[in-house]
Structures are given as C-alpha cells and as structure tokens.
Amino acid sequence: MKKKINPRALILLLALLALLTAFPFCVSNYIIQIAVYCGIYIMLAVSLNLLVGYTGIFSMGHVAFFCIGAYTSALLATKLGIAFPLCFIAGGIGAAFIGALVGFATLRLNDIFLAFTTMGLGEVIRIIIQNASFTNGALGVAGIPMPMLAGHKMTRIEFYFMVLILVLILVYLVSRLVHSNTGRTLKMIRDDANAASSLGVNVFRYKMTIMILSCFVAGLAGSLYATFLQYINASNFSISISINIIAMVAIGGMGTISGPIIGAILLQVLPEAIRFLSNYRQLMFGIALVISIMFAPRGLVGLNWKRIPFIASVCEKLKTNNGKEI
Amino acid sequence: MTMIVQQLVNGITQGGLYALLAISYSLVYGVMSLVNFSTGSIYMLGAVGAWLLCNYLISDFLLSLVVGFAVGFALAFILEKIAFKSIRGISRISSLICTIGFSQMLNELTALLFGKATKGMPSFFSEKAFEVVGVTISWLQLILMLAVVVVLVTLQLFVYKTKMGLAVRTVAMDNTTAGLMGINVDRTISIAFSLAGACAGIAGVAGCIYYRSVSAYMGWIPGIKSFSAAVFGGLSSMPGAILGGYLMGIIENFGVQIFSTGYRDVISFVVMIIFLLFCPAGLLGRKKTTKV
C-alpha cells in the first residue's frame, strides 16, 4: 500500500522544520529554555493522550511517572555518576516499571475510580519521595550534570536540538502506532471495552501495554526535565502538573496526533508571551478547560473553524481577494 | 488508653467533616453519576464566606454555618445551571475534566481576590468542656460534632421522608423512567446538586473553625480525602458515605499516631486504593454489574 504525499503538506513540514532549526540561533537563552520546556510538555501530553485519547484510560496521576523518571535519572547521575544516555533510558524504565505495577492494580477499574486511584497513587509516590532519605527528602536533588557531547558539556542550544529530535521521533512513532492495527484495537477498547473483549481482544493486555509505553515516555520526559533544570524537588511534581497535562490534551483535542502538541505549545507559550497573564496561568488553565469541554469538546483540532463567525468572515474576504479557494 | 480515646474523639470530629463532604459526593454521584471534583472548592468558598462574615460583620458561630450553607447552595445551583446541565450527555471522562476545570478556576479566582496567604479564623468556644481520665474534649469539638450530626440527620430525613427526597432517590435509580413517571428530572437534579453543595459549604465552615485557618487552597486535600471516604463507605449509598467519612477520620488519626505526621495524607489514599482494588462497592454500597 503506497501513500500519496500531499506536496503542500510536505512543503509546510519542511518549512516548519527549517524554522525549528533556525530559530534557537536568533533568540535569547530564556526563549530556548521555554522551547525546551515545550518539548518536554509535548512528550508528556502525547504520552497522556495515548492513555486518555486513544485507550480511554483516564489517568490523573501522570505526574508521578514524570517524577519517577526525573528522580531515577537524577539520582543515578549524581550518586553513581552514570552517563546521561543510560540515566535517560533508566528514567524511562523506572517509570515504566512503576507504571506496570500501577496498571496491574488499577486497569480493571471503571473510568472515574481509575482517575481517582491514579491520582491518589501519584500523591502517595510524591509524598514518599518527599519523606524518604535516599531521595534527599524535602531538600531535593541538586547538581545534576548536563550531558557530555564530544568532550564538552552540552550547551542549551544543543540540548534543545536533542529534545527536538526526540520529540520528532516520538511523534512519528506514535502516529505509526495509532494508525496501525494495534491503534485501531485501542480505539475500539476506548469506544466499547465490552464489545472489544467479546470479539476476542485481550483488553487488559492492550491497556497494560499502552500504560507501560506511556509511562516510559513520561519517564524519559522526566529525565530530560531533571537534566535540563539541574535541580529537582518533589514539591515541583504536585497534582497541578497532572491537571496541566490533562488541560493540554483536552484543549488541543483528545485522540488526535496534533491536538496534544498544539495544546502543549499553546499552554506553555501563551502565559510567557503575554506577560500580564503569567501570574494568572493556573486560572487561565481552569477557564480554558471549562470552555473547551463546554464549547469545543473535541478540542481545538476538532473544532469546525469555519463555523465561527469572525473566522468565517476572514476566510470569505481572503477568498474574494485571492479569487481562489482556501 | 488515654491516648486512644483522645485520638478517637479527634477522629470523630474530623470524620464529621469528611462525612459531610462524602455525602455531597454521594448525592451528586447518585443523581448524575458524576464525581464533582469541585466539591473541595465549594468547601473552600464556604469557609471564605464565613471568614468574611466573621471579619467584617459579626463573629457568630451559627450565622457562619448559615452563610456556609447559603454560599454552597447558591454556588452549586449556579454551576449546575450554567455548566453541568448542558454537558449532561457527554462522556464521564469529559464531565470529570470539566469539574476539574471549575475547581481550578474557583481556587485560582479566590486566590486572586482573597489572597494566597493563609488567614486566621477567630476562635469559638475555645475553653475545654470537660476532662475525663486525661482526655480533653473542648466545647468546640462537642458543638461541631453535634452540628454535623444535626445536618446529617436533617438531610437523611429530607431524602428518606419527604416527597422531594423520594424524587431524588427515584432519579438516582433510573432517571429516564423517573421522567416518564412524571418527575421533573431537571429540577430534582438541580435540588440534589445544590443540597450537595450546601453540605460542602457547611463542611467548609466547620473545617475552618476547627483548624482556625482559611486559605484559597484549603479545599484540595479534604476534597480528595473525603472522596476516598465516600468510596470506602460506598459511593452509591448515603449511609455508607457517612460511615466512610467517620471511619476515615478515625483511621487517619490513629494512622498518624502509628506512622509520622508526614504520611498523614498517604493514609486515606492507601485506604481508598485498597478498597477500590478489593471491594469497589465499598462497605455499604450496592454491587453494580455492567451489561453490554
């Protein structure tokens, strides 16, 4: 089966890539930092979307896996001095392992109970990390080294490119996954788990697989976060981060590839771009969540833009000006 | 021995607050099969209402409770009318996300208008009532326990003895059939939702008087813990939620005595997780099977 490639989409994609490659060289360190956070949140949102959007597992404790990834990677790097690539993978594996345990316990529950159980487990994990001695307790882990690249410590721009490449690989793999047979099975489980199991699908095994995969990605994101920030503290991984990730997925559009990416960028960049908004970040997240569920239940991506009067009139004008269709 | 009785008394006082919030979850879950994540925020706003009353008008215990009731009732009524009514048909995940959004919005809005700092509440009945074999029981604890019991009994009488309560129970059982039998489903849901809000508001007032502090983020933890309590007792049964609330308060206080205070919030989560895994219907809940 050969897929036709739309030339216009290809050009758009190449232009976007060129922009993403060029832009870190002409902006300040601060903006690069925001871009790296964007990348990390895209990883988190995409991984949560695999659970919520494609399989119908509403996890409210996603931050826990982010936290475990960050701590695993940070502790290995600072206490044992292990190189970054290994810490990175270990962060993912650590999160996936705990994710498997959590999944084993919770995946048989119905949706709302699963949401609260995962949230509870997330809090339990955070509180244990905050009180345990091997994680430095409330002091957090400081002095996490930047990864080495060709004999020198990575600069922020290099780190940005690493994150960019990882995000691109992730998005490619996820889009391959959801368009595969497995992806279709997952959607069937989301729409009707009983029907799926009566057709011979091992629902629990699929859910478990996707849970492990999603937690693995969240753990990788945690490792990147810890390494980039060079300091982590358990109090940074509160429930509100989980809610922010949920907001990104819900506002962008659950069950789509581009939705969580757009949501993550929007919610990460907007408060920074509009200065006076940054104090009201959490408030904006709340309002955006409510509005998106009430008026755009399929998210920004699923919105029928042409039905909004303002945009419709703009489209109309463009049409008459250019004399061609948009 | 003294310590055990003392913890029991503290646990029952605290458990009363959880019971009020748990019954709020249970009422809403019954009529709408929705878990209202913003219950914690209503709890917080009830407390803020009482703080405003005590600071700017008069410092009165009974009036504070009335304000808590009014704030919770009005807020829940408005929320139901503007939002939850229009999203009633959508999936449970989406509606839960919507209530999370409201909770976030209310908390942050309060933080903005009221300030992020924790504020003190004036003390009521601080002198101790009596001391039995070394166990101190203050008037405040006694009166709070009594107030909670009065509210709970009134609510039970409303649900089980009045015509409106019968409507609430019918809608909880099957709202389509209830509608066909001539019950005004919209109004019944609205009343149940508002009453649930009022319970949370009263719990908020009682909570802020008991802990003597008010802050914009005080609703988080009690909100989640009392959901655990509701699950523990059985989310689908109101007596179950009350029992769960009281037991949760007692378990938590003994747990803190055995482990350390740092793990206070872990205890209720662990209880909830264990119950969800092994006995999802809770202590008194109905067993429910899903059919294709």
Coordinates of C-alpha atoms in Angstrom, one line a residue:
Chain A
M1 CA 0.0 0.0 0.0
K2 CA 1.6 3.3 -1.1
K3 CA 0.6 6.5 0.5
K4 CA 0.2 9.6 -1.6
I5 CA 2.1 12.6 -0.1
N6 CA 0.4 15.9 -0.4
P7 CA 3.0 18.3 -1.8
R8 CA 1.6 21.3 0.0
A9 CA 1.8 19.4 3.4
L10 CA 5.4 18.4 2.6
I11 CA 6.4 22.0 1.9
L12 CA 4.7 23.1 5.1
L13 CA 6.5 20.4 7.1
L14 CA 9.9 21.3 5.6
A15 CA 9.3 25.0 6.3
L16 CA 8.4 24.2 9.9
L17 CA 11.5 22.0 10.3
A18 CA 13.7 24.8 8.9
L19 CA 12.1 27.3 11.3
L20 CA 12.6 25.0 14.3
T21 CA 16.2 24.5 13.3
A22 CA 17.0 28.2 12.7
F23 CA 15.1 29.8 15.5
P24 CA 17.3 29.0 18.5
F25 CA 20.3 30.8 16.9
C26 CA 18.5 34.1 16.9
V27 CA 16.8 34.2 20.3
S28 CA 17.8 34.6 23.9
N29 CA 18.7 31.8 26.3
Y30 CA 15.4 32.4 28.1
I31 CA 13.4 31.6 25.0
I32 CA 15.4 28.5 24.3
Q33 CA 14.5 27.4 27.9
I34 CA 10.8 27.9 27.1
A35 CA 11.2 25.9 23.9
V36 CA 12.9 23.0 25.8
Y37 CA 10.0 23.0 28.4
C38 CA 7.6 23.0 25.5
G39 CA 9.3 19.9 24.1
I40 CA 9.2 18.2 27.5
Y41 CA 5.5 19.0 27.9
I42 CA 4.8 17.8 24.3
M43 CA 6.3 14.5 25.3
L44 CA 4.1 14.4 28.4
A45 CA 0.9 15.4 26.6
V46 CA 1.5 13.0 23.8
S47 CA 2.1 10.1 26.2
L48 CA -1.0 11.0 28.2
N49 CA -3.0 11.3 25.0
L50 CA -2.1 7.6 24.3
L51 CA -3.9 6.8 27.5
V52 CA -6.8 9.2 27.6
G53 CA -7.4 9.9 24.0
Y54 CA -6.8 6.5 22.4
T55 CA -7.4 3.9 25.0
G56 CA -9.9 5.7 27.3
I57 CA -7.8 5.3 30.5
F58 CA -8.2 8.5 32.4
S59 CA -5.0 8.7 34.4
M60 CA -4.8 11.7 36.8
G61 CA -1.5 10.7 38.2
H62 CA 0.6 11.1 35.2
V63 CA 2.9 13.5 37.0
A64 CA 4.0 10.6 39.2
F65 CA 5.7 8.9 36.3
F66 CA 7.3 12.1 35.2
C67 CA 8.5 12.5 38.8
I68 CA 9.9 8.9 39.0
G69 CA 11.7 9.4 35.7
A70 CA 13.2 12.6 36.9
Y71 CA 14.3 11.1 40.3
T72 CA 15.7 7.9 38.8
S73 CA 17.8 9.8 36.3
A74 CA 18.9 12.5 38.8
L75 CA 19.9 10.0 41.5
L76 CA 21.8 7.8 39.1
A77 CA 23.7 10.8 37.7
T78 CA 24.5 12.4 41.0
K79 CA 25.1 9.5 43.3
L80 CA 26.7 7.0 40.9
G81 CA 28.0 9.3 38.2
I82 CA 26.4 7.4 35.4
A83 CA 26.5 9.0 31.9
F84 CA 23.4 10.7 30.6
P85 CA 22.2 8.3 27.9
L86 CA 22.0 5.5 30.5
C87 CA 20.3 7.7 33.0
F88 CA 17.8 8.7 30.4
I89 CA 16.9 5.2 29.5
A90 CA 16.9 4.2 33.2
G91 CA 14.4 7.1 33.9
G92 CA 12.1 5.7 31.3
I93 CA 12.4 2.1 32.5
G94 CA 11.9 3.1 36.2
A95 CA 8.7 4.9 35.3
A96 CA 7.5 2.1 33.1
F97 CA 8.2 -0.4 35.9
I98 CA 6.1 1.6 38.4
G99 CA 3.6 2.2 35.7
A100 CA 3.2 -1.6 35.2
L101 CA 2.6 -2.0 38.9
V102 CA 0.0 0.8 39.0
G103 CA -1.6 -0.5 35.8
F104 CA -1.7 -4.0 37.2
A105 CA -3.6 -2.7 40.2
T106 CA -5.9 -0.1 38.6
L107 CA -6.6 -1.0 35.0
R108 CA -9.6 -3.2 35.8
L109 CA -11.4 -0.3 37.5
N110 CA -14.1 1.8 35.8
D111 CA -13.1 5.2 34.5
I112 CA -13.8 7.6 37.3
F113 CA -12.4 5.3 40.0
L114 CA -9.3 4.7 37.9
A115 CA -8.9 8.5 37.7
F116 CA -9.0 9.0 41.5
T117 CA -6.9 5.9 42.2
T118 CA -4.1 7.0 39.9
M119 CA -4.3 10.5 41.4
G120 CA -4.1 9.0 44.9
L121 CA -1.1 6.8 43.9
G122 CA 0.5 9.8 42.4
E123 CA 0.2 11.7 45.6
V124 CA 1.4 8.7 47.6
I125 CA 4.5 8.4 45.4
R126 CA 5.3 12.1 45.7
I127 CA 4.9 12.1 49.5
I128 CA 7.1 9.0 49.9
I129 CA 9.8 10.6 47.8
Q130 CA 9.5 13.8 49.8
N131 CA 9.9 12.0 53.1
A132 CA 12.4 9.2 52.1
S133 CA 16.1 9.6 52.9
F134 CA 17.6 8.1 49.8
T135 CA 16.0 10.8 47.7
N136 CA 17.3 13.6 49.9
G137 CA 13.8 14.2 51.2
A138 CA 12.4 17.7 51.1
L139 CA 15.8 19.1 50.0
G140 CA 15.6 17.7 46.5
V141 CA 18.5 16.6 44.3
A142 CA 20.9 19.4 43.2
G143 CA 23.8 19.5 40.9
I144 CA 22.6 17.2 38.2
P145 CA 25.3 17.4 35.5
M146 CA 24.5 18.4 31.9
P147 CA 25.1 15.6 29.4
M148 CA 28.5 15.5 27.7
L149 CA 28.8 15.9 23.9
A150 CA 32.0 15.4 22.1
G151 CA 34.1 16.2 25.1
H152 CA 32.4 19.2 26.4
K153 CA 29.2 19.9 28.4
M154 CA 26.2 20.3 26.3
T155 CA 25.1 23.9 25.7
R156 CA 21.4 24.9 25.9
I157 CA 21.1 25.0 22.1
E158 CA 22.5 21.5 21.8
F159 CA 20.1 20.4 24.5
Y160 CA 17.3 22.0 22.5
F161 CA 18.2 20.0 19.4
M162 CA 18.3 16.8 21.4
V163 CA 14.8 17.4 22.7
L164 CA 13.6 18.4 19.3
I165 CA 14.9 15.2 17.7
L166 CA 13.4 13.1 20.5
V167 CA 10.0 14.8 20.1
L168 CA 10.0 14.3 16.4
I169 CA 10.9 10.6 16.8
L170 CA 8.2 10.2 19.4
V171 CA 5.5 11.9 17.3
Y172 CA 6.5 9.8 14.3
L173 CA 6.4 6.6 16.3
V174 CA 3.1 7.4 18.0
S175 CA 1.5 8.3 14.7
R176 CA 2.7 5.0 13.3
L177 CA 1.3 3.2 16.3
V178 CA -2.2 4.7 16.3
H179 CA -2.6 4.1 12.6
S180 CA -1.6 0.5 12.9
N181 CA -3.8 -2.5 13.7
T182 CA -2.9 -2.0 17.4
G183 CA -4.0 1.6 17.3
R184 CA -7.4 0.6 15.8
T185 CA -7.8 -2.0 18.6
L186 CA -7.0 0.6 21.2
K187 CA -9.7 2.9 19.8
M188 CA -12.2 0.0 19.9
I189 CA -11.3 -0.6 23.5
R190 CA -11.9 3.1 24.2
D191 CA -15.3 3.2 22.5
D192 CA -16.6 -0.1 23.9
A193 CA -14.4 -2.3 26.0
N194 CA -17.1 -5.0 26.4
A195 CA -17.6 -5.3 22.7
A196 CA -13.9 -5.5 22.2
S197 CA -13.5 -8.3 24.7
S198 CA -16.4 -10.2 23.2
L199 CA -14.6 -10.0 19.8
G200 CA -11.7 -11.8 21.4
V201 CA -9.5 -8.8 22.2
N202 CA -7.5 -9.2 25.4
V203 CA -8.5 -5.8 26.8
F204 CA -6.3 -5.9 29.9
R205 CA -3.2 -6.8 27.9
Y206 CA -3.6 -4.0 25.5
K207 CA -4.3 -1.5 28.2
M208 CA -1.3 -2.7 30.1
T209 CA 1.0 -2.4 27.1
I210 CA -0.2 1.1 26.4
M211 CA 0.2 2.1 30.1
I212 CA 3.8 0.8 30.2
L213 CA 4.6 2.6 26.9
S214 CA 3.0 5.9 28.1
C215 CA 4.8 5.8 31.4
F216 CA 8.1 5.0 29.7
V217 CA 7.7 8.2 27.6
A218 CA 6.7 10.2 30.7
G219 CA 9.8 8.9 32.5
L220 CA 12.0 9.9 29.6
A221 CA 10.5 13.4 29.7
G222 CA 11.2 13.5 33.5
S223 CA 14.8 12.6 32.9
L224 CA 15.1 15.4 30.3
Y225 CA 13.5 17.8 32.8
A226 CA 15.8 16.9 35.7
T227 CA 18.9 17.1 33.5
F228 CA 17.9 20.5 32.0
L229 CA 16.9 22.1 35.2
Q230 CA 19.8 20.5 37.1
Y231 CA 17.8 20.6 40.3
I232 CA 14.6 18.8 41.2
N233 CA 12.4 18.8 44.2
A234 CA 9.4 16.5 44.9
S235 CA 7.2 19.5 45.6
N236 CA 7.5 20.5 41.9
F237 CA 5.6 17.4 41.0
S238 CA 2.2 18.2 42.5
I239 CA -1.2 17.3 41.2
S240 CA -1.5 20.6 39.4
I241 CA 1.1 19.4 36.9
S242 CA -1.1 16.4 36.1
I243 CA -4.0 18.8 35.6
N244 CA -2.0 21.0 33.3
I245 CA -1.1 18.0 31.2
I246 CA -4.8 17.0 31.1
A247 CA -5.6 20.5 30.1
M248 CA -3.1 20.4 27.3
V249 CA -4.6 17.2 25.9
A250 CA -8.2 18.3 26.4
I251 CA -7.8 21.7 24.9
G252 CA -5.7 20.5 21.9
G253 CA -8.0 17.6 21.2
M254 CA -8.1 14.2 22.7
G255 CA -7.4 11.3 20.4
T256 CA -5.6 13.2 17.7
I257 CA -1.9 13.4 16.9
S258 CA -1.6 17.2 16.6
G259 CA -4.0 18.1 19.4
P260 CA -1.7 17.5 22.4
I261 CA 1.2 19.1 20.6
I262 CA -0.8 22.2 19.9
G263 CA -2.2 22.2 23.4
A264 CA 1.2 21.9 25.0
I265 CA 2.7 24.6 22.9
L266 CA -0.3 26.9 23.4
L267 CA -0.5 26.5 27.2
Q268 CA 3.3 26.7 27.6
V269 CA 4.0 29.7 25.4
L270 CA 0.9 31.8 25.8
P271 CA 1.4 32.7 29.5
E272 CA 5.1 33.6 28.7
A273 CA 4.2 35.6 25.6
I274 CA 1.5 37.6 27.3
R275 CA 3.4 38.9 30.3
F276 CA 0.5 40.0 32.4
L277 CA -1.1 36.6 32.0
S278 CA 1.8 34.7 33.6
N279 CA 0.5 35.4 37.1
Y280 CA -2.9 34.0 36.2
R281 CA -1.5 30.9 34.5
Q282 CA -3.4 28.4 36.6
L283 CA -6.6 30.4 36.4
M284 CA -6.3 30.5 32.6
F285 CA -5.8 26.7 32.5
G286 CA -9.0 26.3 34.5
I287 CA -11.1 28.7 32.4
A288 CA -9.7 27.2 29.2
L289 CA -10.5 23.7 30.4
V290 CA -14.1 24.6 31.2
I291 CA -14.6 26.4 27.9
S292 CA -13.1 23.7 25.8
I293 CA -15.2 21.0 27.3
M294 CA -18.4 23.0 27.1
F295 CA -17.9 24.6 23.6
A296 CA -15.3 22.5 21.9
P297 CA -15.5 19.0 23.3
R298 CA -13.2 17.7 20.6
G299 CA -10.6 20.3 21.3
L300 CA -9.0 23.0 19.1
V301 CA -8.2 20.4 16.4
G302 CA -11.7 19.1 16.2
L303 CA -13.3 22.5 16.1
N304 CA -15.1 23.5 13.0
W305 CA -13.3 26.7 12.5
K306 CA -15.3 27.9 9.6
R307 CA -18.4 28.0 11.8
I308 CA -17.0 30.7 14.0
P309 CA -18.4 34.0 12.6
F310 CA -15.2 36.0 12.8
I311 CA -13.0 33.4 11.1
A312 CA -15.7 32.7 8.5
S313 CA -15.8 36.3 7.5
V314 CA -11.9 36.5 7.3
C315 CA -12.0 33.3 5.1
E316 CA -14.6 34.9 3.0
K317 CA -12.5 38.1 2.5
L318 CA -9.4 36.1 1.6
K319 CA -11.4 34.1 -0.9
T320 CA -12.6 37.2 -2.7
N321 CA -9.2 38.9 -2.6
N322 CA -7.3 36.0 -4.0
G323 CA -10.0 34.6 -6.1
K324 CA -9.2 31.1 -5.2
E325 CA -10.3 28.6 -2.6
I326 CA -8.6 28.1 0.7
Chain B
M1 CA -5.5 4.1 76.8
T2 CA -6.0 7.8 77.3
M3 CA -4.3 8.5 74.0
I4 CA -6.5 6.0 72.2
V5 CA -9.7 7.7 73.5
Q6 CA -8.3 11.2 72.7
Q7 CA -7.5 10.1 69.1
L8 CA -10.9 8.6 68.9
V9 CA -12.5 11.9 69.9
N10 CA -10.3 13.9 67.4
G11 CA -11.1 11.3 64.7
I12 CA -14.8 11.6 65.2
T13 CA -14.7 15.4 65.0
Q14 CA -12.6 15.3 61.8
G15 CA -14.6 12.4 60.5
G16 CA -17.8 14.6 60.7
L17 CA -16.3 17.0 58.2
Y18 CA -15.3 14.1 55.9
A19 CA -18.8 12.7 56.3
L20 CA -20.4 15.9 55.2
L21 CA -18.2 16.1 52.1
A22 CA -18.6 12.4 51.4
I23 CA -22.4 12.7 51.4
S24 CA -22.0 15.6 49.0
Y25 CA -20.1 13.3 46.5
S26 CA -22.6 10.6 47.1
L27 CA -25.7 12.8 46.4
V28 CA -24.2 14.1 43.1
Y29 CA -22.9 10.6 42.1
G30 CA -26.4 9.2 42.8
V31 CA -28.4 11.6 40.6
M32 CA -25.9 12.4 37.8
S33 CA -23.3 9.5 38.1
L34 CA -20.7 12.3 38.1
V35 CA -17.9 12.8 40.5
N36 CA -17.9 16.5 41.2
F37 CA -14.2 17.4 41.6
S38 CA -15.1 21.0 42.5
T39 CA -16.6 19.9 45.9
G40 CA -13.3 20.8 47.5
S41 CA -13.6 24.3 46.0
I42 CA -17.1 24.7 47.4
Y43 CA -15.8 23.6 50.8
M44 CA -13.2 26.4 50.5
L45 CA -15.6 29.0 49.4
G46 CA -17.9 28.2 52.3
A47 CA -15.0 28.8 54.6
V48 CA -14.1 32.1 52.8
G49 CA -17.7 33.2 53.2
A50 CA -17.6 32.5 56.9
W51 CA -14.3 34.3 57.2
L52 CA -15.7 37.4 55.5
L53 CA -18.7 37.4 57.8
C54 CA -16.6 37.0 61.0
N55 CA -14.1 39.6 60.0
Y56 CA -16.3 42.3 58.6
L57 CA -19.8 41.8 60.1
I58 CA -20.2 39.8 63.2
S59 CA -18.4 36.9 64.6
D60 CA -21.1 34.4 65.2
F61 CA -20.9 30.6 65.0
L62 CA -24.5 29.8 64.0
L63 CA -24.6 32.6 61.4
S64 CA -21.3 31.3 59.9
L65 CA -22.9 27.9 59.4
V66 CA -25.9 29.6 57.7
V67 CA -23.5 31.5 55.5
G68 CA -21.7 28.3 54.6
F69 CA -25.0 26.7 53.7
A70 CA -26.1 29.7 51.6
V71 CA -22.8 30.0 49.7
G72 CA -22.5 26.3 49.0
F73 CA -26.2 26.1 47.9
A74 CA -26.0 29.1 45.6
L75 CA -22.7 28.2 44.1
A76 CA -23.7 24.7 43.3
F77 CA -27.1 25.9 41.9
I78 CA -25.3 28.3 39.6
L79 CA -22.7 25.7 38.5
E80 CA -25.4 23.2 37.7
K81 CA -27.5 25.7 35.7
I82 CA -24.7 27.2 33.6
A83 CA -22.5 24.2 33.1
F84 CA -23.4 20.7 34.2
K85 CA -26.9 20.8 32.8
S86 CA -25.6 21.4 29.3
I87 CA -22.9 18.7 29.5
R88 CA -25.1 16.0 31.0
G89 CA -25.0 13.8 28.0
I90 CA -21.2 13.7 27.3
S91 CA -18.8 11.0 28.4
R92 CA -17.9 10.7 32.1
I93 CA -14.3 11.5 31.4
S94 CA -15.1 14.8 29.8
S95 CA -17.5 15.8 32.5
L96 CA -14.9 15.0 35.1
I97 CA -12.4 17.1 33.3
C98 CA -15.0 19.9 33.2
T99 CA -15.4 19.7 37.0
I100 CA -11.6 19.7 37.4
G101 CA -11.5 22.9 35.3
F102 CA -14.2 24.5 37.5
S103 CA -12.3 23.5 40.6
Q104 CA -9.1 25.1 39.3
M105 CA -10.9 28.2 38.2
L106 CA -12.6 28.7 41.6
N107 CA -9.5 28.1 43.6
E108 CA -7.4 30.5 41.5
L109 CA -10.1 33.1 41.4
T110 CA -10.3 33.0 45.1
A111 CA -6.5 33.2 45.4
L112 CA -6.6 36.3 43.3
L113 CA -9.4 38.1 45.1
F114 CA -8.8 36.8 48.6
G115 CA -5.0 36.5 48.6
K116 CA -2.8 33.4 48.6
A117 CA -1.9 33.7 52.3
T118 CA -3.5 31.7 55.0
K119 CA -5.7 33.7 57.2
G120 CA -6.7 33.0 60.8
M121 CA -10.3 32.4 62.0
P122 CA -11.5 33.8 65.3
S123 CA -11.9 31.1 67.9
F124 CA -15.2 30.0 69.2
F125 CA -15.8 28.1 72.4
S126 CA -12.1 27.5 73.0
E127 CA -12.3 26.6 76.7
K128 CA -12.4 22.9 77.4
A129 CA -15.7 21.3 78.2
F130 CA -14.5 18.5 80.5
E131 CA -11.7 16.2 81.1
V132 CA -12.2 12.5 81.7
V133 CA -9.3 10.4 82.6
G134 CA -6.9 12.7 80.9
V135 CA -8.9 13.1 77.7
T136 CA -9.6 16.7 76.9
I137 CA -12.8 17.4 75.0
S138 CA -13.4 21.1 74.1
W139 CA -16.8 22.7 73.7
L140 CA -15.8 23.4 70.1
Q141 CA -15.4 19.7 69.3
L142 CA -18.7 18.9 71.0
I143 CA -20.6 21.6 69.2
L144 CA -19.1 20.7 65.9
M145 CA -19.9 17.1 66.3
L146 CA -23.4 18.0 67.2
A147 CA -23.8 20.4 64.3
V148 CA -22.6 17.8 61.8
V149 CA -25.0 15.2 63.2
V150 CA -27.9 17.7 63.0
V151 CA -27.1 18.4 59.4
L152 CA -26.7 14.8 58.5
V153 CA -29.9 13.8 60.2
T154 CA -31.8 16.6 58.5
L155 CA -30.5 15.5 55.2
Q156 CA -31.4 11.9 55.8
L157 CA -34.9 13.0 56.8
F158 CA -35.2 15.0 53.7
V159 CA -34.1 12.2 51.4
Y160 CA -36.0 9.4 53.1
K161 CA -39.1 11.0 54.4
T162 CA -40.2 13.8 52.0
K163 CA -41.8 13.7 48.6
M164 CA -38.9 15.6 47.1
G165 CA -36.5 13.1 48.7
L166 CA -38.4 10.3 47.1
A167 CA -38.0 12.1 43.7
V168 CA -34.2 12.3 44.3
R169 CA -34.0 8.6 45.1
T170 CA -36.1 7.7 42.1
V171 CA -33.9 9.8 39.8
A172 CA -30.8 8.2 41.3
M173 CA -32.3 4.8 40.5
D174 CA -33.2 5.5 36.9
N175 CA -33.7 8.9 35.6
T176 CA -35.4 8.1 32.3
T177 CA -38.1 6.0 34.0
A178 CA -38.4 8.7 36.7
G179 CA -39.0 11.3 33.9
L180 CA -41.7 9.0 32.4
M181 CA -43.4 8.7 35.8
G182 CA -43.9 12.5 35.8
I183 CA -41.0 13.5 38.0
N184 CA -39.3 16.8 36.9
V185 CA -35.9 15.3 36.4
D186 CA -34.1 18.7 35.8
R187 CA -35.5 20.2 38.9
T188 CA -34.7 17.2 41.0
I189 CA -31.1 17.0 39.8
S190 CA -30.8 20.7 40.4
I191 CA -32.0 20.4 44.0
A192 CA -29.8 17.4 44.8
F193 CA -26.8 19.1 43.3
S194 CA -27.5 22.3 45.3
L195 CA -28.0 20.4 48.5
A196 CA -24.7 18.6 47.9
G197 CA -23.1 22.0 47.5
A198 CA -24.7 23.2 50.7
C199 CA -23.3 20.2 52.6
A200 CA -19.8 21.0 51.3
G201 CA -20.2 24.7 52.3
I202 CA -21.2 23.8 55.8
A203 CA -18.3 21.4 56.0
G204 CA -16.0 24.2 54.9
V205 CA -17.2 26.5 57.7
A206 CA -16.9 23.7 60.3
G207 CA -13.4 22.9 58.9
C208 CA -12.1 26.5 59.1
I209 CA -13.5 26.9 62.6
Y210 CA -11.9 23.7 63.7
Y211 CA -8.5 24.3 62.2
R212 CA -8.8 28.0 62.7
S213 CA -7.4 28.9 59.3
V214 CA -8.7 29.8 55.8
S215 CA -6.8 29.8 52.6
A216 CA -7.6 29.6 48.9
Y217 CA -6.1 26.1 48.5
M218 CA -7.6 24.6 51.6
G219 CA -10.1 22.6 49.6
W220 CA -7.7 20.3 47.7
I221 CA -6.8 17.8 50.3
P222 CA -10.2 17.5 52.2
G223 CA -11.9 17.2 48.8
I224 CA -9.8 14.3 47.7
K225 CA -9.7 12.6 51.1
S226 CA -13.5 12.7 51.5
F227 CA -13.8 11.2 48.1
S228 CA -11.7 8.4 49.4
A229 CA -14.0 8.3 52.4
A230 CA -17.1 8.1 50.1
V231 CA -15.5 5.2 48.1
F232 CA -14.6 3.5 51.4
G233 CA -18.1 3.6 52.6
G234 CA -19.8 3.0 49.3
L235 CA -20.3 5.9 46.8
S236 CA -23.7 4.7 45.8
S237 CA -25.1 4.7 49.3
M238 CA -25.7 7.7 51.6
P239 CA -25.4 6.0 54.9
G240 CA -22.3 4.3 53.5
A241 CA -20.7 7.7 52.7
I242 CA -21.4 8.9 56.3
L243 CA -20.0 5.8 57.8
G244 CA -17.0 6.0 55.5
G245 CA -16.4 9.7 56.5
Y246 CA -16.4 8.9 60.2
L247 CA -14.2 5.8 59.8
M248 CA -11.8 7.7 57.6
G249 CA -11.4 10.4 60.3
I250 CA -10.7 7.8 63.0
I251 CA -8.3 5.7 60.8
E252 CA -6.4 8.8 59.8
N253 CA -5.9 10.0 63.4
F254 CA -4.7 6.5 64.6
G255 CA -2.5 6.2 61.5
V256 CA -0.8 9.5 62.3
Q257 CA -0.2 8.2 65.8
I258 CA 1.4 5.0 64.4
F259 CA 3.3 6.4 61.5
S260 CA 4.5 10.0 61.3
T261 CA 2.6 13.2 60.5
G262 CA 4.4 13.5 57.2
Y263 CA 2.4 10.5 56.0
R264 CA -1.0 11.9 57.1
D265 CA -2.3 12.3 53.6
V266 CA -1.0 8.9 52.4
I267 CA -3.2 7.0 54.8
S268 CA -6.5 7.9 53.3
F269 CA -5.3 7.3 49.8
V270 CA -4.0 3.9 50.8
V271 CA -7.4 3.0 52.3
M272 CA -9.1 4.2 49.2
I273 CA -6.8 2.2 46.9
I274 CA -7.2 -1.0 48.9
F275 CA -11.0 -0.7 48.8
L276 CA -11.1 0.1 45.1
L277 CA -9.0 -2.9 44.4
F278 CA -10.6 -5.5 46.6
C279 CA -14.1 -4.2 47.3
P280 CA -15.0 -1.5 44.8
A281 CA -18.6 -1.2 46.0
G282 CA -17.4 -0.1 49.5
L283 CA -18.7 -1.1 52.8
L284 CA -22.4 -0.5 52.3
G285 CA -22.6 0.1 48.5
R286 CA -24.7 -1.8 46.0
K287 CA -22.9 -4.1 43.7
K288 CA -23.3 -3.0 40.1
T289 CA -22.6 -5.0 37.0
T290 CA -22.1 -3.6 33.6
K291 CA -24.1 -5.0 30.8
V292 CA -23.3 -4.8 27.1

